mmCIF file with all atom_site columns, C-alpha atoms in Angstrom:
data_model
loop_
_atom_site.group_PDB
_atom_site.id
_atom_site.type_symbol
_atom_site.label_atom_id
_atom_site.label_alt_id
_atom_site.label_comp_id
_atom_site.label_asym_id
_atom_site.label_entity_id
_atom_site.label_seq_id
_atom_site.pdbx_PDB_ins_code
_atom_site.Cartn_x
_atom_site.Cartn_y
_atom_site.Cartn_z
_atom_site.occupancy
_atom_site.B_iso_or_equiv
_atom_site.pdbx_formal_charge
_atom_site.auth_seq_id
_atom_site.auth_comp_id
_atom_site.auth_asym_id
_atom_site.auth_atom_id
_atom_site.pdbx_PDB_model_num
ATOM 1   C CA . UNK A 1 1   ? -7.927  76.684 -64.210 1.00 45.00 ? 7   UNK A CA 1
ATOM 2   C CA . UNK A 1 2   ? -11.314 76.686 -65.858 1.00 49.00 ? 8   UNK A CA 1
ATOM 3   C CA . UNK A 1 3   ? -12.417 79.386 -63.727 1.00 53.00 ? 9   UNK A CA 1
ATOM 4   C CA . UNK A 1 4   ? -9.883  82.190 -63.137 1.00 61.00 ? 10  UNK A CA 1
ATOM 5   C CA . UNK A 1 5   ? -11.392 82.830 -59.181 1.00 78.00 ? 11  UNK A CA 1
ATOM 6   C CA . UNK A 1 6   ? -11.011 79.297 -58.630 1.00 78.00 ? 12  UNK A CA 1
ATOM 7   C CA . UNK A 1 7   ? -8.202  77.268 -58.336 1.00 82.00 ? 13  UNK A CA 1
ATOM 8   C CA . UNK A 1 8   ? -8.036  73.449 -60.336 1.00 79.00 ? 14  UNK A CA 1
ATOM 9   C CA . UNK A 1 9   ? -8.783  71.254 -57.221 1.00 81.00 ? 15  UNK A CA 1
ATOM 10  C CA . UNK A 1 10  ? -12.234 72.748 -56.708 1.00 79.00 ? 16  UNK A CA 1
ATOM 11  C CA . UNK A 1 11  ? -13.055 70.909 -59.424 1.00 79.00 ? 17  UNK A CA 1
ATOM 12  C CA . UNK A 1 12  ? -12.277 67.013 -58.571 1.00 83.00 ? 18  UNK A CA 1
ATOM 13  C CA . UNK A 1 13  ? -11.540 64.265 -61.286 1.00 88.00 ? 19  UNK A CA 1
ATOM 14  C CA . UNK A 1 14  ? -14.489 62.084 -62.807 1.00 89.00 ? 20  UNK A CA 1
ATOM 15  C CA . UNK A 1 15  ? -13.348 59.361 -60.429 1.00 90.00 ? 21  UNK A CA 1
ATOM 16  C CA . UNK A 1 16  ? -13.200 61.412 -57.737 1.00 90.00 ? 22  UNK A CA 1
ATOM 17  C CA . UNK A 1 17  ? -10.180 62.388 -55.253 1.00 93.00 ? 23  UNK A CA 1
ATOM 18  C CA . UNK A 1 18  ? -8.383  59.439 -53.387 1.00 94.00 ? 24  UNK A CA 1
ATOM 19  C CA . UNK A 1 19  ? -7.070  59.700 -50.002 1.00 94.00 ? 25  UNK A CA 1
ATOM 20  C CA . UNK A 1 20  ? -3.272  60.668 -50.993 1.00 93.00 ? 26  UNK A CA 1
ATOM 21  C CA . UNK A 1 21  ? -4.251  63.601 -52.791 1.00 92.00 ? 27  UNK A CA 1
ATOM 22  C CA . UNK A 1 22  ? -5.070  65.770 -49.800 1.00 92.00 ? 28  UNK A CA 1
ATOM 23  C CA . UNK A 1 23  ? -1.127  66.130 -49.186 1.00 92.00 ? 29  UNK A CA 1
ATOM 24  C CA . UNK A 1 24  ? -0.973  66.833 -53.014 1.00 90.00 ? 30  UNK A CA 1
ATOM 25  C CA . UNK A 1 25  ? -3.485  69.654 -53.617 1.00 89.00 ? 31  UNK A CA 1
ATOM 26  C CA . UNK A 1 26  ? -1.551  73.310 -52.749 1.00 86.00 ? 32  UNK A CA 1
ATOM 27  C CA . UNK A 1 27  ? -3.317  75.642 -50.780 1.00 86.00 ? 33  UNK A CA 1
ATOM 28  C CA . UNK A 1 28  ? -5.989  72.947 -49.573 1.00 88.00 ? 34  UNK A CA 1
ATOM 29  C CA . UNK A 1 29  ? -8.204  74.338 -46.354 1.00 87.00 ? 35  UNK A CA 1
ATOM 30  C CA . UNK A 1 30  ? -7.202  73.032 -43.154 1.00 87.00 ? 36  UNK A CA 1
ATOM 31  C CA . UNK A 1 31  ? -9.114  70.214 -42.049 1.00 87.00 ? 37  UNK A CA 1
ATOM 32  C CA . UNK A 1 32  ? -10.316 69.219 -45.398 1.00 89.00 ? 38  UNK A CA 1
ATOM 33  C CA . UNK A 1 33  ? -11.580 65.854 -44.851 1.00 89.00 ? 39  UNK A CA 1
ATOM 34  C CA . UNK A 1 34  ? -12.367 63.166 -47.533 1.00 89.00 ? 40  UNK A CA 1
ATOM 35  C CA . UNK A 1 35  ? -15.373 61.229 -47.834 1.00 87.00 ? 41  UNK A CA 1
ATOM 36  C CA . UNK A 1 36  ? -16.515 59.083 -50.963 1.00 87.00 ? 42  UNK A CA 1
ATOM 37  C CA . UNK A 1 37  ? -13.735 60.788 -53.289 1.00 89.00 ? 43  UNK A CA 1
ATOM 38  C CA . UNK A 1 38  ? -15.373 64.444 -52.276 1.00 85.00 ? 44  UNK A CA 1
ATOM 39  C CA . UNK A 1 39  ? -13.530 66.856 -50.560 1.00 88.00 ? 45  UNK A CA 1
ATOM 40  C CA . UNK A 1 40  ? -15.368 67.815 -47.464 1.00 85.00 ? 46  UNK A CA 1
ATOM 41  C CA . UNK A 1 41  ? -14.483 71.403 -45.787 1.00 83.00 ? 47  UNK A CA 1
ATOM 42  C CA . UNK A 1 42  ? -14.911 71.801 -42.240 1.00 78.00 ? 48  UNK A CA 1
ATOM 43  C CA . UNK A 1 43  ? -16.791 75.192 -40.939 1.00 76.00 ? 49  UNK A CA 1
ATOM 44  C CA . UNK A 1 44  ? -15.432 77.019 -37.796 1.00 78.00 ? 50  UNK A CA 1
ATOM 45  C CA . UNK A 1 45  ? -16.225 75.464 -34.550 1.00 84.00 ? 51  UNK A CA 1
ATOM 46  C CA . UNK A 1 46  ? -18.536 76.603 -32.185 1.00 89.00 ? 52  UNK A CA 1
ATOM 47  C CA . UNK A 1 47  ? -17.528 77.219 -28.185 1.00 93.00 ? 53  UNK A CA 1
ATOM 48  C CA . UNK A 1 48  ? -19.129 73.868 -27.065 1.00 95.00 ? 54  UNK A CA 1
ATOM 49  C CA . UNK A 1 49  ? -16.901 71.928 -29.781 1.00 94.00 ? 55  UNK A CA 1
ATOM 50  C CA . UNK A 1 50  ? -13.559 73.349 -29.108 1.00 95.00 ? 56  UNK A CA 1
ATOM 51  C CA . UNK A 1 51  ? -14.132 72.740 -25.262 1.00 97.00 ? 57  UNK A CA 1
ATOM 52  C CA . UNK A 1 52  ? -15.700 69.154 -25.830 1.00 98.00 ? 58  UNK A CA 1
ATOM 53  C CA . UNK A 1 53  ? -12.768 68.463 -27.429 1.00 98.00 ? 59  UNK A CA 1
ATOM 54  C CA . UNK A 1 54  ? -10.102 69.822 -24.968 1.00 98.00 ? 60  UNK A CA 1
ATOM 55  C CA . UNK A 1 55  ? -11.748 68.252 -22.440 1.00 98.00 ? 61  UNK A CA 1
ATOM 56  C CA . UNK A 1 56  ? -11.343 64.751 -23.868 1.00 98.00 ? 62  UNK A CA 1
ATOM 57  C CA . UNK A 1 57  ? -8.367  65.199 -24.912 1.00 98.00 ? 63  UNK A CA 1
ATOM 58  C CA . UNK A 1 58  ? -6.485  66.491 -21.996 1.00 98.00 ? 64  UNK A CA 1
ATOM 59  C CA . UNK A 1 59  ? -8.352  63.546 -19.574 1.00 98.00 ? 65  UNK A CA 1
ATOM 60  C CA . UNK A 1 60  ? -7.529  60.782 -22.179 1.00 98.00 ? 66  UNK A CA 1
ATOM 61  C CA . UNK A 1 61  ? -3.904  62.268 -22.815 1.00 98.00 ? 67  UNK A CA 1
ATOM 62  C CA . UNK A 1 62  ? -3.557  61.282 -19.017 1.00 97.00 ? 68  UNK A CA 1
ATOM 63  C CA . UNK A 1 63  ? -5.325  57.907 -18.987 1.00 98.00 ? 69  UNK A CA 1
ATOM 64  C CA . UNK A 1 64  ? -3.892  56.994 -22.446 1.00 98.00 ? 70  UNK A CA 1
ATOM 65  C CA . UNK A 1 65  ? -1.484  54.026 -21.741 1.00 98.00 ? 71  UNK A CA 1
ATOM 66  C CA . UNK A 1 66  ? 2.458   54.045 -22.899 1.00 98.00 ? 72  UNK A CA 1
ATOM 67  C CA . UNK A 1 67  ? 1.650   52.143 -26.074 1.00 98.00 ? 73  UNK A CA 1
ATOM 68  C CA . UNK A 1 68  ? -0.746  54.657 -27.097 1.00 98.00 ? 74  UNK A CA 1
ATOM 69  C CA . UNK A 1 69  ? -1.338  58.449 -27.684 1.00 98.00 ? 75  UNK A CA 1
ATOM 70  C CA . UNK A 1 70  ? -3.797  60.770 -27.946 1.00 98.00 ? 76  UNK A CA 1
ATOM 71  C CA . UNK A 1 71  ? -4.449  63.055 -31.025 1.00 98.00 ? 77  UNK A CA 1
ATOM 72  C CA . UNK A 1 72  ? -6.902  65.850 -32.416 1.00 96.00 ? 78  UNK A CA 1
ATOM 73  C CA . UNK A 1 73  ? -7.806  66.753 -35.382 1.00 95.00 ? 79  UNK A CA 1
ATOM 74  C CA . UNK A 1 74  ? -5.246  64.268 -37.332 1.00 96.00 ? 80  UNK A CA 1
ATOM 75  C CA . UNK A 1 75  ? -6.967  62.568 -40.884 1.00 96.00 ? 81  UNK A CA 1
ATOM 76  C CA . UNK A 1 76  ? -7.167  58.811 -40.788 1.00 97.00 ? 82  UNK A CA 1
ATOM 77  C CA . UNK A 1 77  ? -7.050  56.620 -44.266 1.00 97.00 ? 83  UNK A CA 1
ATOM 78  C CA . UNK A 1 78  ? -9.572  54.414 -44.048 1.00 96.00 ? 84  UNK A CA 1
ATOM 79  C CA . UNK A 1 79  ? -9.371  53.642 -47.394 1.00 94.00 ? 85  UNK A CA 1
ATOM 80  C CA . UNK A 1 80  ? -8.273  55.007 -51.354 1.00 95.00 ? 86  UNK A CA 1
ATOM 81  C CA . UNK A 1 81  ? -11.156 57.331 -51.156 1.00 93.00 ? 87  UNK A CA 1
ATOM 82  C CA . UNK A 1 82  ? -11.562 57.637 -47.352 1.00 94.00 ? 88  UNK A CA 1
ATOM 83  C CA . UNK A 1 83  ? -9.858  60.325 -45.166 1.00 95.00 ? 89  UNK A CA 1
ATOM 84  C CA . UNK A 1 84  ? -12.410 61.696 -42.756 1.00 94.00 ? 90  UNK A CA 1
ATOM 85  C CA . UNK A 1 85  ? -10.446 63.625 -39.921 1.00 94.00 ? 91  UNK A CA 1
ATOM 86  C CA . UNK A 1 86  ? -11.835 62.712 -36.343 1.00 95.00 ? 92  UNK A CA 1
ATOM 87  C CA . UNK A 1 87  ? -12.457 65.182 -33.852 1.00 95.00 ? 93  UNK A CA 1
ATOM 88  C CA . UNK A 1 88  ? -9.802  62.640 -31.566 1.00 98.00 ? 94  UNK A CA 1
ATOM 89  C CA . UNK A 1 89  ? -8.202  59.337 -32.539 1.00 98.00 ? 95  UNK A CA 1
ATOM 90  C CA . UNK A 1 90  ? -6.401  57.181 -29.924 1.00 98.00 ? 96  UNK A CA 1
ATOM 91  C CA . UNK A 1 91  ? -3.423  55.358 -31.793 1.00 98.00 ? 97  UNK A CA 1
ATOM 92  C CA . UNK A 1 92  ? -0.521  52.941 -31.717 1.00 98.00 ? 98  UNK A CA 1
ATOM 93  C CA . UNK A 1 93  ? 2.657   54.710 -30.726 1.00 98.00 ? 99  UNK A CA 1
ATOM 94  C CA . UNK A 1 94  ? 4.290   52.914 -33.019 1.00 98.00 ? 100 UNK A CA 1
ATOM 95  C CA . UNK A 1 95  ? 1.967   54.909 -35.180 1.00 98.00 ? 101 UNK A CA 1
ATOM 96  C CA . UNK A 1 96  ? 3.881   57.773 -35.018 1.00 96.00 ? 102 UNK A CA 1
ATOM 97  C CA . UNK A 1 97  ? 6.724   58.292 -37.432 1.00 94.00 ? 103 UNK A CA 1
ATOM 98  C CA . UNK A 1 98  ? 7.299   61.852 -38.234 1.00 95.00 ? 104 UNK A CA 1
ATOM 99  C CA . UNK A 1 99  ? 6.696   65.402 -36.904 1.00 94.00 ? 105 UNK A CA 1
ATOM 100 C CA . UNK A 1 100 ? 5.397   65.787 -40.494 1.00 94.00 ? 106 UNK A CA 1
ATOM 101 C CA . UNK A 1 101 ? 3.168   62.892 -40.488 1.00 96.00 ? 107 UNK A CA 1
ATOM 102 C CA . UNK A 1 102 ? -0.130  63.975 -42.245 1.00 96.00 ? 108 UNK A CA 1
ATOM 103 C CA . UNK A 1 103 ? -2.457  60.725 -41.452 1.00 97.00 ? 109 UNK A CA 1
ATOM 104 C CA . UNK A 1 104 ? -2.923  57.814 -39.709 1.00 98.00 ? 110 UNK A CA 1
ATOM 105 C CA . UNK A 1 105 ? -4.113  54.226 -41.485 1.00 98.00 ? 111 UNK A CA 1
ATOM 106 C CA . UNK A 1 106 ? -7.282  52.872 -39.671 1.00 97.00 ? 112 UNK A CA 1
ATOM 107 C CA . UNK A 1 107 ? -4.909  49.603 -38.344 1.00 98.00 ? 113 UNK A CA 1
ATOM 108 C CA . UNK A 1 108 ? -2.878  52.205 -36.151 1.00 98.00 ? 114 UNK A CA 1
ATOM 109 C CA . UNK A 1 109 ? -6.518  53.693 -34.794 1.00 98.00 ? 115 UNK A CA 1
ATOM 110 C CA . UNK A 1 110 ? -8.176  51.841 -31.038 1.00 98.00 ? 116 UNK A CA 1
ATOM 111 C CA . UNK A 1 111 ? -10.626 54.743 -30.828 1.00 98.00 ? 117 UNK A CA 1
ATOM 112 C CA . UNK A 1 112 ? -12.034 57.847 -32.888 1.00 97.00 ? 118 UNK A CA 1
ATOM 113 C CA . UNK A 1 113 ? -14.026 60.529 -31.079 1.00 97.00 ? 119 UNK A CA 1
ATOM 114 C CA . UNK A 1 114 ? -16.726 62.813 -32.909 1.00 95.00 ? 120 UNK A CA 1
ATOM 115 C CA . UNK A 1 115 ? -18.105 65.818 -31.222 1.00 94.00 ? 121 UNK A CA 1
ATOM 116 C CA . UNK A 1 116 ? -21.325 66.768 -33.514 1.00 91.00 ? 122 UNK A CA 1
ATOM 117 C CA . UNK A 1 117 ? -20.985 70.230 -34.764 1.00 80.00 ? 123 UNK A CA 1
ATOM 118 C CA . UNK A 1 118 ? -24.418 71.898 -36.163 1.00 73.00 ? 124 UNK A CA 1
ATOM 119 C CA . UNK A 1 119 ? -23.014 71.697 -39.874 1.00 66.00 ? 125 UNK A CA 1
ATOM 120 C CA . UNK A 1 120 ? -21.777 68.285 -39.842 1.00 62.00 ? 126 UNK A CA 1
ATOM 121 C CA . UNK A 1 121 ? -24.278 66.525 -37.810 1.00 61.00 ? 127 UNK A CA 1
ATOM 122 C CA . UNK A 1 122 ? -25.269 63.709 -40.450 1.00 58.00 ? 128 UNK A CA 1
ATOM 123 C CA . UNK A 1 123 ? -21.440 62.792 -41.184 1.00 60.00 ? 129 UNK A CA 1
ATOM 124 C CA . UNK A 1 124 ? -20.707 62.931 -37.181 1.00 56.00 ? 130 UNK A CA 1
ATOM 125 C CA . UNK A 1 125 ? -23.707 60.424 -36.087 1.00 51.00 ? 131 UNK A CA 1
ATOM 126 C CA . UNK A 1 126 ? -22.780 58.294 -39.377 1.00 66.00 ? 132 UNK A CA 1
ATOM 127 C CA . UNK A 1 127 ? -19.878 56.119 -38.168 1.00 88.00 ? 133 UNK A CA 1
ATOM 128 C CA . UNK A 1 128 ? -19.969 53.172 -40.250 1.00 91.00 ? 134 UNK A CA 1
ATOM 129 C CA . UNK A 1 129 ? -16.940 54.140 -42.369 1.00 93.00 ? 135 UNK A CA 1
ATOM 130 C CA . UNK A 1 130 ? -15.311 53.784 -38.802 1.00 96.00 ? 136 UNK A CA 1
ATOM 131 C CA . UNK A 1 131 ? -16.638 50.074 -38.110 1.00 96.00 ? 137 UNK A CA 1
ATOM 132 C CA . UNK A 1 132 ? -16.074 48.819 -42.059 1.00 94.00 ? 138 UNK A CA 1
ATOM 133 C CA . UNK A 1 133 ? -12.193 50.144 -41.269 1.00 96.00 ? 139 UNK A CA 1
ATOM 134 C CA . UNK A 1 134 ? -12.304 48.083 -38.368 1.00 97.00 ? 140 UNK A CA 1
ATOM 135 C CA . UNK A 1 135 ? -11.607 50.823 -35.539 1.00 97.00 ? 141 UNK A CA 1
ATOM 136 C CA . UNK A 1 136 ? -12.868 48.983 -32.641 1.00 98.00 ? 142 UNK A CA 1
ATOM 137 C CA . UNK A 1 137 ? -14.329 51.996 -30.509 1.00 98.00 ? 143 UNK A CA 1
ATOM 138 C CA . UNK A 1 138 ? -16.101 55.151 -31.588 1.00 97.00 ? 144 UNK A CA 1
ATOM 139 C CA . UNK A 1 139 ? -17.821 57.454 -29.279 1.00 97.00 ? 145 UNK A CA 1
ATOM 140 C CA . UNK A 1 140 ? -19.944 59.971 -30.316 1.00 95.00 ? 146 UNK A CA 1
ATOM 141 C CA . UNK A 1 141 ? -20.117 63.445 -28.169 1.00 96.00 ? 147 UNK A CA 1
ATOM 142 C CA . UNK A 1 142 ? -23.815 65.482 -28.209 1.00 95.00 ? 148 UNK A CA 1
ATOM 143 C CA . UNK A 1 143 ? -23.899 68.736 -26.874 1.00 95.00 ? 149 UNK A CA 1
ATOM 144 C CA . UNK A 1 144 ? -26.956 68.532 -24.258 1.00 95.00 ? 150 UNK A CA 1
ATOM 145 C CA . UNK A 1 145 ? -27.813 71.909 -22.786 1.00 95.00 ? 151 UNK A CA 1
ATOM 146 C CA . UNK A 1 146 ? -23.914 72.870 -22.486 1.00 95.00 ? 152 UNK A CA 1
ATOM 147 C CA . UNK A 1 147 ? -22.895 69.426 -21.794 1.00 97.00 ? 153 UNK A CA 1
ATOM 148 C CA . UNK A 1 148 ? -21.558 66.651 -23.045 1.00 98.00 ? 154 UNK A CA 1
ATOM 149 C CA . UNK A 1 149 ? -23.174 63.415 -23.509 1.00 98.00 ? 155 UNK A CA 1
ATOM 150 C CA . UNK A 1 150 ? -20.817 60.868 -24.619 1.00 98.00 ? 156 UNK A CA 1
ATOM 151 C CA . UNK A 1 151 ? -22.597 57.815 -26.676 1.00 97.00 ? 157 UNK A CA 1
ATOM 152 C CA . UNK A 1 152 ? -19.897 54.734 -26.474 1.00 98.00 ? 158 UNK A CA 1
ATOM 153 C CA . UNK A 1 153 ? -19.692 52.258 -29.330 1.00 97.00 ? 159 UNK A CA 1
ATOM 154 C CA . UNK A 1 154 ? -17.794 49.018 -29.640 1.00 98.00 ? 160 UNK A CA 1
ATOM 155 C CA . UNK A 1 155 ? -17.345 46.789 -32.658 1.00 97.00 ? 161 UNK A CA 1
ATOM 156 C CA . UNK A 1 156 ? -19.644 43.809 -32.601 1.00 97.00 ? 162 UNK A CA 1
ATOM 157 C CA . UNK A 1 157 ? -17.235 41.416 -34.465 1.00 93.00 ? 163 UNK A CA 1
ATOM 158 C CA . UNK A 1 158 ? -20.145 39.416 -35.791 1.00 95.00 ? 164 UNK A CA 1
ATOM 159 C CA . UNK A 1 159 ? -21.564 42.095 -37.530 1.00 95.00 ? 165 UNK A CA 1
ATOM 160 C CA . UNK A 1 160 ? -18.993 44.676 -38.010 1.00 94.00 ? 166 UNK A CA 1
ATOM 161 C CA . UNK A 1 161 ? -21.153 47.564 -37.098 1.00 96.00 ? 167 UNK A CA 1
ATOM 162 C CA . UNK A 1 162 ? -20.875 49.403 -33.532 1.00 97.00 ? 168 UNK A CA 1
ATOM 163 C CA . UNK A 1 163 ? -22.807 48.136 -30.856 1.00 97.00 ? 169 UNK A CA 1
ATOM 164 C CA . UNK A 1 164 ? -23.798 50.855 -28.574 1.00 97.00 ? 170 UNK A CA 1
ATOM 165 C CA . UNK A 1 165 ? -22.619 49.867 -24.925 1.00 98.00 ? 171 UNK A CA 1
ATOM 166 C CA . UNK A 1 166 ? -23.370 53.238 -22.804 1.00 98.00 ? 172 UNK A CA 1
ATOM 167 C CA . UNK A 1 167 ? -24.981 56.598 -22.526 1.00 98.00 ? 173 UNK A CA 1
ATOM 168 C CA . UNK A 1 168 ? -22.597 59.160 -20.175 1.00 98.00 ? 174 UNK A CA 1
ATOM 169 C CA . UNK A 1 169 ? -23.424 61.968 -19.036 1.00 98.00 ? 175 UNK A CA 1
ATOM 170 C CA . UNK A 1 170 ? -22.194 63.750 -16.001 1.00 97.00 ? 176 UNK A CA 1
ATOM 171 C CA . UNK A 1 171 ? -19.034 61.253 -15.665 1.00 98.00 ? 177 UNK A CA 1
ATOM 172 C CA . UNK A 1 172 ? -17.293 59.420 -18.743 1.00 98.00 ? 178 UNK A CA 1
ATOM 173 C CA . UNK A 1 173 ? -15.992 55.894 -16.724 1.00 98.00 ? 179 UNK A CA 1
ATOM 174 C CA . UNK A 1 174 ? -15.319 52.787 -19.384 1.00 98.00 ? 180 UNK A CA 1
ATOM 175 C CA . UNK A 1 175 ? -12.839 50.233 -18.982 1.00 98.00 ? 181 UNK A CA 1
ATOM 176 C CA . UNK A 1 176 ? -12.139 49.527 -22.669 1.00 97.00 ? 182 UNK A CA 1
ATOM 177 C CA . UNK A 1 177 ? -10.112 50.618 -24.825 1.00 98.00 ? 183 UNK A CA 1
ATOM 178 C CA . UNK A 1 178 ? -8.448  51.368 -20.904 1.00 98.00 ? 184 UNK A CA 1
ATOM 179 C CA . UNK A 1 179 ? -9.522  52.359 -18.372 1.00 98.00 ? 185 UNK A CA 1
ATOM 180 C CA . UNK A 1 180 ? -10.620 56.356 -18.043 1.00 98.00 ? 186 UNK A CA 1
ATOM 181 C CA . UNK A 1 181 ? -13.028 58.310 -16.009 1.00 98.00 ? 187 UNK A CA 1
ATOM 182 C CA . UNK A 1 182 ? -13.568 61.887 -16.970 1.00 98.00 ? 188 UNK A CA 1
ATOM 183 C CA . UNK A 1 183 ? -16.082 64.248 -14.932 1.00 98.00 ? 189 UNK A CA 1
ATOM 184 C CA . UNK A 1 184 ? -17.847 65.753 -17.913 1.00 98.00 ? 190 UNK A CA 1
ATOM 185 C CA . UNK A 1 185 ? -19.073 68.813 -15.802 1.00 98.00 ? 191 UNK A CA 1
ATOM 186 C CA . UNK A 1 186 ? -15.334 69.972 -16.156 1.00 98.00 ? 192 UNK A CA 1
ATOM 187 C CA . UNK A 1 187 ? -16.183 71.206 -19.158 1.00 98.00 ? 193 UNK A CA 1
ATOM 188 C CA . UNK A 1 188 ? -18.140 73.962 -17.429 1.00 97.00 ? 194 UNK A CA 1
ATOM 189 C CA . UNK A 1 189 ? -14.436 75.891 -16.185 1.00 96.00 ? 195 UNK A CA 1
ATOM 190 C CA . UNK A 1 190 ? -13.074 75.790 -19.852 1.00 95.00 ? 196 UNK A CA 1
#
C-alpha cells in the first residue's frame, strides 16, 4: 500500500482499470461500476430509486418473454474499460450461465433501465456508452413529483445513437423490445 488507511486498488494503474478487474480487486464496494478505466462507487439509494426500480422490475419480470429475463443491479461489459452496472438490464437467457455469474457482455443485453439518482444524474442521462455497445433500447426513469416518468429510447441504426420514441408517465405501454404495460402510479403502494 502507499497509504497504510488505504488499500492498493484506490489507487488505479496509469492505464487505468479494465473491465475484468472488478472481479479481481478484494474487498471492492458493491456496485462499483466502471466507466473510462475509473472505478465509479455508487452512493445509497434514495426511497424513490429503490421503488422505481421494484416496480419495473417486478412488471417486466412478468411481461419478460421465455427467451429473456429480467435483472437488477447486474454490471454489463461493454467494453475493456467499460462496466457500468444498470439500474435493470433485460437479457438473453442463454445469457445466463452461472449462479456466480458477475456480468453480462452488451451482445446478451435487449434493454438497460436507468433510474436517475441525485448523485449520478450526469452518468444516468448519458447513455451513449449504451448505443456505441449496441444495446438496442434504453429507457431512462425521472423522478417527477414522486413519480416516475419513463423516457424510451431505441437505437437509430443509421446513426447509432438512441432515438427518443416516447415520454410515459402515468402508464408505461410499448410494444418493443415486447410488449409491456405497467401503471406507473403503482409505485405509490410500495
Amino acid at each position: 500500500m502507499t497509504d497504510s488507511s488505504l488499500p492498493d486498488w484506490v489507487f488505479p494503474p496509469p492505464e487505468g482499470f479494465v473491465a475484468e478487474d472488478l472481479d479481481r480487486i478484494p474487498q471492492l464496494p458493491a456496485h462499483t461500476e466502471l466507466i473510462d478505466g475509473s472505478l465509479v462507487f455508487v452512493s445509497p439509494q434514495a426511497s424513490f430509486h429503490t421503488r422505481a426500480v421494484d416496480l419495473l422490475v417486478d412488471a417486466l419480470r412478468r411481461a419478460t418473454p421465455t427467451d429473456l429475463r429480467a435483472r437488477r443491479e447486474m454490471s454489463v461489459i461493454l467494453g475493456e474499460r467499460q462496466r457500468p452496472e444498470p439500474d435493470i438490464s433485460i437479457i438473453h437467457a442463454s445469457a445466463e450461465h452461472s449462479p456466480e455469474q458477475t456480468f453480462y457482455r452488451a451482445e446478451d443485453v435487449v434493454l438497460v433501465v436507468e433510474v436517475v439518482s441525485p448523485e449520478s444524474t450526469s452518468r444516468d442521462r448519458k447513455p451513449l456508452l449504451y448505443a456505441e455497445a449496441g444495446i438496442e433500447h434504453f429507457w431512462l426513469v425521472e423522478n417527477q413529483s414522486g413519480r416516475p416518468t419513463i423516457y424510451v429510447y431505441e437505437l437509430d441504426p443509421v446513426t447509432h445513437s438512441y432515438a427518443l420514441t416516447g415520454i410515459h408517465r402515468d402508464r408505461l405501454k410499448v410494444s418493443a423490445p415486447f410488449d409491456v404495460d405497467i401503471d406507473l402510479t403503482r409505485i405509490d403502494r410500495l
